[in-house]
Amino acid sequence: MNVNGVDKVRFVDMTSSNDFYLFEVGWYKCEPSYSYGPIIRTRTIFHYVMSGKGYLILDGKRYDIHANQGFLIPAKCTAYYEADKDDPWSYAWIHVDGPRSTELFASAGITAENPVFTPDGDASEIEVFISDIYDNSDKECYCYSKVYEFFNCLNTKSVNKQPEVEIDPRLNYVKSAIRYIQLKYSEPINVEDIARACGLNRSYLTRVFKHATGYTPQLYLATYRIKKASELLCNTSESINNIAIMVGYCDAFTFSKAFKRYKDMSPSEYRKQHGSV
């Protein structure tokens, strides 16, 4: 993309993924000594430097950064960055946050304590991913696929990539249970079904699941169903009865009782307050 000294940004605002949320992408060709901040962002943003150099100060610590590197500004951290006066940088950025974003950055060794991405070789494909999102911002699945490619690039090329560690097999049971719930929540499943799918008995699954997550499998299932129901209430015009069935309840009455238990209001009241359709 030819920046021509102009800040270019595309607001995307995609929040339906269970892994991460994508808010915007952009580019900036900085003037000499151009600076930004100090600022505390509410959401995480990553910059990839295409040319030039500059520096970042994150929570009081300075990092010098040059072309083909990147830097992370995590949410709730005080950040200031400035372009070099003789060789100012041009950068692209991606504003991505959400449930797994911290984990995915950390797997590449990019954290609040170590915010600089240094690749083993050329990483200019990061700019290509950002450009693809910019050009196809109306295609949600396509944009999400490019964010996965972005994280894969960070993870495979980072010189600070975290070594793989042996995972407690009990955590694999928990992950399997969570995947099963997220796949089957719309069906009338119960804890026995989840345990059977994982090859465990109910009491053992409940014990390891609660130890790892703080939830029992039953509570996690109910919470997940209410989360998905809330999304449907906000973003669709489906009837309460249909939504009840779509999230695994046998009838609207049972669903409404469960919903009110978690949200302190009925599904219809929630829709009035939060619905956009």
JSON list of C-alpha atoms in Angstrom, two decimals, residues 141-263:
[
{"chain": "A", "resi": 141, "resn": "CYS", "atom": "CA", "xyz": [-14.49, -15.03, 7.70]},
{"chain": "A", "resi": 142, "resn": "TYR", "atom": "CA", "xyz": [-11.75, -13.86, 5.33]},
{"chain": "A", "resi": 143, "resn": "CYS", "atom": "CA", "xyz": [-10.56, -11.23, 7.79]},
{"chain": "A", "resi": 144, "resn": "TYR", "atom": "CA", "xyz": [-10.51, -13.70, 10.66]},
{"chain": "A", "resi": 145, "resn": "SER", "atom": "CA", "xyz": [-8.46, -16.10, 8.51]},
{"chain": "A", "resi": 146, "resn": "LYS", "atom": "CA", "xyz": [-5.89, -13.34, 7.96]},
{"chain": "A", "resi": 147, "resn": "VAL", "atom": "CA", "xyz": [-5.66, -12.69, 11.69]},
{"chain": "A", "resi": 148, "resn": "TYR", "atom": "CA", "xyz": [-4.90, -16.39, 12.22]},
{"chain": "A", "resi": 149, "resn": "GLU", "atom": "CA", "xyz": [-2.21, -16.12, 9.53]},
{"chain": "A", "resi": 150, "resn": "PHE", "atom": "CA", "xyz": [-0.85, -13.03, 11.29]},
{"chain": "A", "resi": 151, "resn": "PHE", "atom": "CA", "xyz": [-0.55, -14.86, 14.61]},
{"chain": "A", "resi": 152, "resn": "ASN", "atom": "CA", "xyz": [0.95, -17.90, 12.87]},
{"chain": "A", "resi": 153, "resn": "CYS", "atom": "CA", "xyz": [3.60, -15.65, 11.30]},
{"chain": "A", "resi": 154, "resn": "LEU", "atom": "CA", "xyz": [4.47, -14.16, 14.69]},
{"chain": "A", "resi": 155, "resn": "ASN", "atom": "CA", "xyz": [4.66, -17.58, 16.28]},
{"chain": "A", "resi": 156, "resn": "THR", "atom": "CA", "xyz": [6.76, -19.27, 13.60]},
{"chain": "A", "resi": 157, "resn": "LYS", "atom": "CA", "xyz": [9.20, -16.41, 12.93]},
{"chain": "A", "resi": 158, "resn": "SER", "atom": "CA", "xyz": [9.74, -14.80, 16.34]},
{"chain": "A", "resi": 159, "resn": "VAL", "atom": "CA", "xyz": [13.23, -15.29, 17.76]},
{"chain": "A", "resi": 160, "resn": "ASN", "atom": "CA", "xyz": [11.60, -15.08, 21.20]},
{"chain": "A", "resi": 161, "resn": "LYS", "atom": "CA", "xyz": [9.07, -17.84, 20.57]},
{"chain": "A", "resi": 162, "resn": "GLN", "atom": "CA", "xyz": [8.25, -19.67, 23.78]},
{"chain": "A", "resi": 163, "resn": "PRO", "atom": "CA", "xyz": [9.42, -23.31, 23.91]},
{"chain": "A", "resi": 164, "resn": "GLU", "atom": "CA", "xyz": [6.71, -25.91, 24.01]},
{"chain": "A", "resi": 165, "resn": "VAL", "atom": "CA", "xyz": [6.14, -27.35, 27.45]},
{"chain": "A", "resi": 166, "resn": "GLU", "atom": "CA", "xyz": [4.65, -30.66, 28.42]},
{"chain": "A", "resi": 167, "resn": "ILE", "atom": "CA", "xyz": [0.95, -30.19, 29.18]},
{"chain": "A", "resi": 168, "resn": "ASP", "atom": "CA", "xyz": [-0.69, -31.84, 32.12]},
{"chain": "A", "resi": 169, "resn": "PRO", "atom": "CA", "xyz": [-2.94, -34.53, 30.55]},
{"chain": "A", "resi": 170, "resn": "ARG", "atom": "CA", "xyz": [-5.74, -33.40, 32.84]},
{"chain": "A", "resi": 171, "resn": "LEU", "atom": "CA", "xyz": [-5.77, -30.05, 31.02]},
{"chain": "A", "resi": 172, "resn": "ASN", "atom": "CA", "xyz": [-6.28, -31.91, 27.75]},
{"chain": "A", "resi": 173, "resn": "TYR", "atom": "CA", "xyz": [-9.43, -33.44, 29.25]},
{"chain": "A", "resi": 174, "resn": "VAL", "atom": "CA", "xyz": [-10.63, -29.96, 30.19]},
{"chain": "A", "resi": 175, "resn": "LYS", "atom": "CA", "xyz": [-9.89, -28.61, 26.70]},
{"chain": "A", "resi": 176, "resn": "SER", "atom": "CA", "xyz": [-11.74, -31.54, 25.15]},
{"chain": "A", "resi": 177, "resn": "ALA", "atom": "CA", "xyz": [-14.73, -30.88, 27.40]},
{"chain": "A", "resi": 178, "resn": "ILE", "atom": "CA", "xyz": [-14.78, -27.20, 26.48]},
{"chain": "A", "resi": 179, "resn": "ARG", "atom": "CA", "xyz": [-14.54, -27.99, 22.76]},
{"chain": "A", "resi": 180, "resn": "TYR", "atom": "CA", "xyz": [-17.41, -30.46, 23.12]},
{"chain": "A", "resi": 181, "resn": "ILE", "atom": "CA", "xyz": [-19.57, -27.89, 24.93]},
{"chain": "A", "resi": 182, "resn": "GLN", "atom": "CA", "xyz": [-18.86, -25.20, 22.33]},
{"chain": "A", "resi": 183, "resn": "LEU", "atom": "CA", "xyz": [-19.71, -27.63, 19.54]},
{"chain": "A", "resi": 184, "resn": "LYS", "atom": "CA", "xyz": [-22.78, -29.24, 21.10]},
{"chain": "A", "resi": 185, "resn": "TYR", "atom": "CA", "xyz": [-24.31, -26.53, 23.34]},
{"chain": "A", "resi": 186, "resn": "SER", "atom": "CA", "xyz": [-27.31, -26.18, 21.00]},
{"chain": "A", "resi": 187, "resn": "GLU", "atom": "CA", "xyz": [-28.24, -29.82, 21.62]},
{"chain": "A", "resi": 188, "resn": "PRO", "atom": "CA", "xyz": [-29.85, -31.15, 24.83]},
{"chain": "A", "resi": 189, "resn": "ILE", "atom": "CA", "xyz": [-26.54, -32.38, 26.29]},
{"chain": "A", "resi": 190, "resn": "ASN", "atom": "CA", "xyz": [-25.74, -32.81, 29.97]},
{"chain": "A", "resi": 191, "resn": "VAL", "atom": "CA", "xyz": [-22.64, -33.48, 32.07]},
{"chain": "A", "resi": 192, "resn": "GLU", "atom": "CA", "xyz": [-22.90, -37.24, 31.52]},
{"chain": "A", "resi": 193, "resn": "ASP", "atom": "CA", "xyz": [-22.70, -36.67, 27.77]},
{"chain": "A", "resi": 194, "resn": "ILE", "atom": "CA", "xyz": [-19.66, -34.41, 28.16]},
{"chain": "A", "resi": 195, "resn": "ALA", "atom": "CA", "xyz": [-17.87, -36.91, 30.40]},
{"chain": "A", "resi": 196, "resn": "ARG", "atom": "CA", "xyz": [-18.64, -39.77, 28.02]},
{"chain": "A", "resi": 197, "resn": "ALA", "atom": "CA", "xyz": [-17.28, -37.80, 25.06]},
{"chain": "A", "resi": 198, "resn": "CYS", "atom": "CA", "xyz": [-14.03, -37.29, 27.01]},
{"chain": "A", "resi": 199, "resn": "GLY", "atom": "CA", "xyz": [-13.80, -40.93, 28.09]},
{"chain": "A", "resi": 200, "resn": "LEU", "atom": "CA", "xyz": [-14.16, -40.05, 31.78]},
{"chain": "A", "resi": 201, "resn": "ASN", "atom": "CA", "xyz": [-16.62, -40.59, 34.56]},
{"chain": "A", "resi": 202, "resn": "ARG", "atom": "CA", "xyz": [-18.69, -37.62, 35.66]},
{"chain": "A", "resi": 203, "resn": "SER", "atom": "CA", "xyz": [-17.14, -37.10, 39.10]},
{"chain": "A", "resi": 204, "resn": "TYR", "atom": "CA", "xyz": [-13.56, -37.12, 37.79]},
{"chain": "A", "resi": 205, "resn": "LEU", "atom": "CA", "xyz": [-14.37, -34.70, 34.97]},
{"chain": "A", "resi": 206, "resn": "THR", "atom": "CA", "xyz": [-16.13, -32.37, 37.41]},
{"chain": "A", "resi": 207, "resn": "ARG", "atom": "CA", "xyz": [-13.13, -32.39, 39.74]},
{"chain": "A", "resi": 208, "resn": "VAL", "atom": "CA", "xyz": [-10.45, -31.66, 37.11]},
{"chain": "A", "resi": 209, "resn": "PHE", "atom": "CA", "xyz": [-12.67, -29.18, 35.24]},
{"chain": "A", "resi": 210, "resn": "LYS", "atom": "CA", "xyz": [-13.40, -27.12, 38.35]},
{"chain": "A", "resi": 211, "resn": "HIS", "atom": "CA", "xyz": [-9.75, -27.18, 39.40]},
{"chain": "A", "resi": 212, "resn": "ALA", "atom": "CA", "xyz": [-8.67, -25.80, 36.00]},
{"chain": "A", "resi": 213, "resn": "THR", "atom": "CA", "xyz": [-11.45, -23.28, 35.33]},
{"chain": "A", "resi": 214, "resn": "GLY", "atom": "CA", "xyz": [-13.20, -22.52, 38.60]},
{"chain": "A", "resi": 215, "resn": "TYR", "atom": "CA", "xyz": [-16.46, -23.76, 37.01]},
{"chain": "A", "resi": 216, "resn": "THR", "atom": "CA", "xyz": [-18.19, -27.10, 37.13]},
{"chain": "A", "resi": 217, "resn": "PRO", "atom": "CA", "xyz": [-18.94, -28.49, 33.64]},
{"chain": "A", "resi": 218, "resn": "GLN", "atom": "CA", "xyz": [-22.64, -27.91, 34.28]},
{"chain": "A", "resi": 219, "resn": "LEU", "atom": "CA", "xyz": [-22.09, -24.26, 35.19]},
{"chain": "A", "resi": 220, "resn": "TYR", "atom": "CA", "xyz": [-19.77, -23.70, 32.22]},
{"chain": "A", "resi": 221, "resn": "LEU", "atom": "CA", "xyz": [-22.36, -25.21, 29.86]},
{"chain": "A", "resi": 222, "resn": "ALA", "atom": "CA", "xyz": [-25.14, -23.04, 31.29]},
{"chain": "A", "resi": 223, "resn": "THR", "atom": "CA", "xyz": [-22.98, -19.91, 31.17]},
{"chain": "A", "resi": 224, "resn": "TYR", "atom": "CA", "xyz": [-21.96, -20.60, 27.57]},
{"chain": "A", "resi": 225, "resn": "ARG", "atom": "CA", "xyz": [-25.56, -21.14, 26.53]},
{"chain": "A", "resi": 226, "resn": "ILE", "atom": "CA", "xyz": [-26.61, -17.85, 28.12]},
{"chain": "A", "resi": 227, "resn": "LYS", "atom": "CA", "xyz": [-23.70, -16.08, 26.37]},
{"chain": "A", "resi": 228, "resn": "LYS", "atom": "CA", "xyz": [-24.81, -17.40, 22.97]},
{"chain": "A", "resi": 229, "resn": "ALA", "atom": "CA", "xyz": [-28.45, -16.61, 23.76]},
{"chain": "A", "resi": 230, "resn": "SER", "atom": "CA", "xyz": [-27.49, -13.04, 24.66]},
{"chain": "A", "resi": 231, "resn": "GLU", "atom": "CA", "xyz": [-25.81, -12.64, 21.28]},
{"chain": "A", "resi": 232, "resn": "LEU", "atom": "CA", "xyz": [-28.91, -13.93, 19.49]},
{"chain": "A", "resi": 233, "resn": "LEU", "atom": "CA", "xyz": [-31.17, -11.63, 21.49]},
{"chain": "A", "resi": 234, "resn": "CYS", "atom": "CA", "xyz": [-29.02, -8.62, 20.60]},
{"chain": "A", "resi": 235, "resn": "ASN", "atom": "CA", "xyz": [-28.32, -9.39, 16.97]},
{"chain": "A", "resi": 236, "resn": "THR", "atom": "CA", "xyz": [-31.34, -11.26, 15.60]},
{"chain": "A", "resi": 237, "resn": "SER", "atom": "CA", "xyz": [-35.12, -10.99, 15.59]},
{"chain": "A", "resi": 238, "resn": "GLU", "atom": "CA", "xyz": [-35.62, -14.68, 16.40]},
{"chain": "A", "resi": 239, "resn": "SER", "atom": "CA", "xyz": [-38.43, -15.42, 18.85]},
{"chain": "A", "resi": 240, "resn": "ILE", "atom": "CA", "xyz": [-37.62, -16.25, 22.47]},
{"chain": "A", "resi": 241, "resn": "ASN", "atom": "CA", "xyz": [-38.88, -19.79, 21.89]},
{"chain": "A", "resi": 242, "resn": "ASN", "atom": "CA", "xyz": [-36.62, -20.30, 18.87]},
{"chain": "A", "resi": 243, "resn": "ILE", "atom": "CA", "xyz": [-33.62, -18.92, 20.72]},
{"chain": "A", "resi": 244, "resn": "ALA", "atom": "CA", "xyz": [-34.33, -21.27, 23.63]},
{"chain": "A", "resi": 245, "resn": "ILE", "atom": "CA", "xyz": [-34.18, -24.24, 21.27]},
{"chain": "A", "resi": 246, "resn": "MET", "atom": "CA", "xyz": [-31.12, -22.87, 19.42]},
{"chain": "A", "resi": 247, "resn": "VAL", "atom": "CA", "xyz": [-29.10, -22.82, 22.65]},
{"chain": "A", "resi": 248, "resn": "GLY", "atom": "CA", "xyz": [-30.16, -26.22, 23.93]},
{"chain": "A", "resi": 249, "resn": "TYR", "atom": "CA", "xyz": [-33.25, -25.61, 26.08]},
{"chain": "A", "resi": 250, "resn": "CYS", "atom": "CA", "xyz": [-36.39, -27.66, 25.60]},
{"chain": "A", "resi": 251, "resn": "ASP", "atom": "CA", "xyz": [-38.82, -24.76, 25.96]},
{"chain": "A", "resi": 252, "resn": "ALA", "atom": "CA", "xyz": [-39.02, -20.99, 26.44]},
{"chain": "A", "resi": 253, "resn": "PHE", "atom": "CA", "xyz": [-40.11, -21.25, 30.09]},
{"chain": "A", "resi": 254, "resn": "THR", "atom": "CA", "xyz": [-37.04, -23.26, 31.21]},
{"chain": "A", "resi": 255, "resn": "PHE", "atom": "CA", "xyz": [-34.79, -20.98, 29.15]},
{"chain": "A", "resi": 256, "resn": "SER", "atom": "CA", "xyz": [-36.31, -17.79, 30.60]},
{"chain": "A", "resi": 257, "resn": "LYS", "atom": "CA", "xyz": [-35.84, -19.04, 34.19]},
{"chain": "A", "resi": 258, "resn": "ALA", "atom": "CA", "xyz": [-32.20, -19.88, 33.49]},
{"chain": "A", "resi": 259, "resn": "PHE", "atom": "CA", "xyz": [-31.58, -16.58, 31.68]},
{"chain": "A", "resi": 260, "resn": "LYS", "atom": "CA", "xyz": [-33.02, -14.53, 34.52]},
{"chain": "A", "resi": 261, "resn": "ARG", "atom": "CA", "xyz": [-30.89, -16.43, 37.02]},
{"chain": "A", "resi": 262, "resn": "TYR", "atom": "CA", "xyz": [-27.71, -15.31, 35.23]},
{"chain": "A", "resi": 263, "resn": "LYS", "atom": "CA", "xyz": [-28.71, -11.90, 33.89]}
]
